Coordinates of C-alpha atoms in Angstrom, one line a residue:
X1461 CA 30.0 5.5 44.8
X1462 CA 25.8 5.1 44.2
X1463 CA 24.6 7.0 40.7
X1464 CA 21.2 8.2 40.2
X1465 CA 19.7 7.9 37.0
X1466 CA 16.9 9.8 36.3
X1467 CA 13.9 8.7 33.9
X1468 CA 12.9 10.9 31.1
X1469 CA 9.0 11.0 30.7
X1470 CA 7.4 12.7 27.4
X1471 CA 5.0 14.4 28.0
X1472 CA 2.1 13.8 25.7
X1473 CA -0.9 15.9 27.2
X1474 CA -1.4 19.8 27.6
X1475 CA -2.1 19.2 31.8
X1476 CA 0.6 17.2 32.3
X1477 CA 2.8 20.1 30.3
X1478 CA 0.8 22.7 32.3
X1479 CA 1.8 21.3 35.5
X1480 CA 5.4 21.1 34.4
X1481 CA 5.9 25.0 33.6
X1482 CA 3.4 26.9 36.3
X1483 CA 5.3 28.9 38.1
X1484 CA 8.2 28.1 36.5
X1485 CA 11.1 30.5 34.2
X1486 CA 12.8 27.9 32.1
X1487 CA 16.5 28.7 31.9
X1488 CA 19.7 27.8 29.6
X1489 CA 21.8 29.8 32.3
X1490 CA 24.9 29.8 29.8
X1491 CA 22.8 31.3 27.6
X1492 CA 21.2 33.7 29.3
X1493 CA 17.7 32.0 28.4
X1494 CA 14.6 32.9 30.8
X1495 CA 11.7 32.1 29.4
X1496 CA 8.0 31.7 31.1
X1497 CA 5.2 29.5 29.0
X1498 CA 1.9 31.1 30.3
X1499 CA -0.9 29.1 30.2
X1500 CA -2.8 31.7 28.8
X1501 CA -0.7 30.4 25.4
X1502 CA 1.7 33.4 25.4
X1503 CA 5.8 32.7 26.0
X1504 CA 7.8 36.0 26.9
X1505 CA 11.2 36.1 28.8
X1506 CA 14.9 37.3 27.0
X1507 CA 17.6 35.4 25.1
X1508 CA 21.0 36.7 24.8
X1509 CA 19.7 39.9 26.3
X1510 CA 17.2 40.7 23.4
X1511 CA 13.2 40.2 24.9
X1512 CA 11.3 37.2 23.5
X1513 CA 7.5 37.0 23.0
X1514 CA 5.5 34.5 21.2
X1515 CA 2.5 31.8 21.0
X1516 CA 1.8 28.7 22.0
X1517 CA -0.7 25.8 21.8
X1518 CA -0.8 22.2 22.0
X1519 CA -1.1 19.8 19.5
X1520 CA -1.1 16.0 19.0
X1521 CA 1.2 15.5 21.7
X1522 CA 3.2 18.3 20.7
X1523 CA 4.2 21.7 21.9
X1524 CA 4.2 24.4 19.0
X1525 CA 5.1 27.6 18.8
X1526 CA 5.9 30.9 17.1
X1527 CA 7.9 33.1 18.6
X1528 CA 10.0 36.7 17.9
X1529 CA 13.4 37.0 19.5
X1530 CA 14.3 40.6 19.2
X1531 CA 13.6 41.5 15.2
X1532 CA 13.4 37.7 14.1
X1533 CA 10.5 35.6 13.6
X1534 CA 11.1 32.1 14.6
X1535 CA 8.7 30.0 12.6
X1536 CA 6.4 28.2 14.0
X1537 CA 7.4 24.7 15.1
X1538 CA 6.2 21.8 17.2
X1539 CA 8.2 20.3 19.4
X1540 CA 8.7 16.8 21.5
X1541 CA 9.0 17.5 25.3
X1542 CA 10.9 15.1 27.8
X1543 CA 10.9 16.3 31.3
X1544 CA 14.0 14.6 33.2
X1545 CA 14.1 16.1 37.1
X1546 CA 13.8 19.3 37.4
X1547 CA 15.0 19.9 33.4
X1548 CA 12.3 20.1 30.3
X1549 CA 14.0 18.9 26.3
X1550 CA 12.2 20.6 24.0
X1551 CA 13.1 18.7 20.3
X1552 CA 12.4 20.4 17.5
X1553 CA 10.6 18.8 14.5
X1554 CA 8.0 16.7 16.8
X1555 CA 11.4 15.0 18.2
X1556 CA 13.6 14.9 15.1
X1557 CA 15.5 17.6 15.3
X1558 CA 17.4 20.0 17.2
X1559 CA 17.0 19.7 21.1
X1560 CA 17.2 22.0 24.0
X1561 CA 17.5 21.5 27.7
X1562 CA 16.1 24.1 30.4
X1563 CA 16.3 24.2 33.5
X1564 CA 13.1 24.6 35.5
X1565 CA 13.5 27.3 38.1
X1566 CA 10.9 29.0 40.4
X1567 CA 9.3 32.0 39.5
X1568 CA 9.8 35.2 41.8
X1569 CA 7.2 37.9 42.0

């Protein structure tokens, strides 16, 4: 039986990031985690049922972020993205912490 393995890339430059996420809801299905990352540098989707809004730019290879999930502020953090497929890792700390996996999925009108 044949595997596939599928190559993480980082990705170190806002275009390459861009190209990523248009048109794109990331997901955590599980978790009921829809999120869009607007180029216009706003993030807004809902987590756990509770709406999410927030900012983004890039920096030094890094995507950062503040956002608000229902009442509470996450702080702003910049984070180490891997894209493998069709999935984006986000790592928290600029790669040494925490890390998430989404699922990118097309954006309906």
């Amino acid at each position: 039986m044949a595997t596939t393995v599928v190559a993480q890339e980082t990705l170190t430059k806002k275009p390459d990031f861009l190209t990523a996420v248009a048109g794109h809801v990331l997901e955590i299905g599980l978790l009921r985690v829809q999120l869009q990352v607007l180029e216009s540098g706003e993030i807004t989707g809902k987590a756990f049922g509770r709406g999410v809004t927030g900012t983004w730019d890039w920096r030094d290879g890094f995507f950062c972020r503040s956002m608000t999930w229902g009442d509470r502020e996450l702080e702003y953090n910049c984070q180490q993205v891997k894209k493998e497929g069709t999935s984006l890792i986000f790592t928290s700390d600029k790669g040494g912490g925490r890390s998430a996996t989404f699922s990118l999925r097309p954006a309906t009108q």
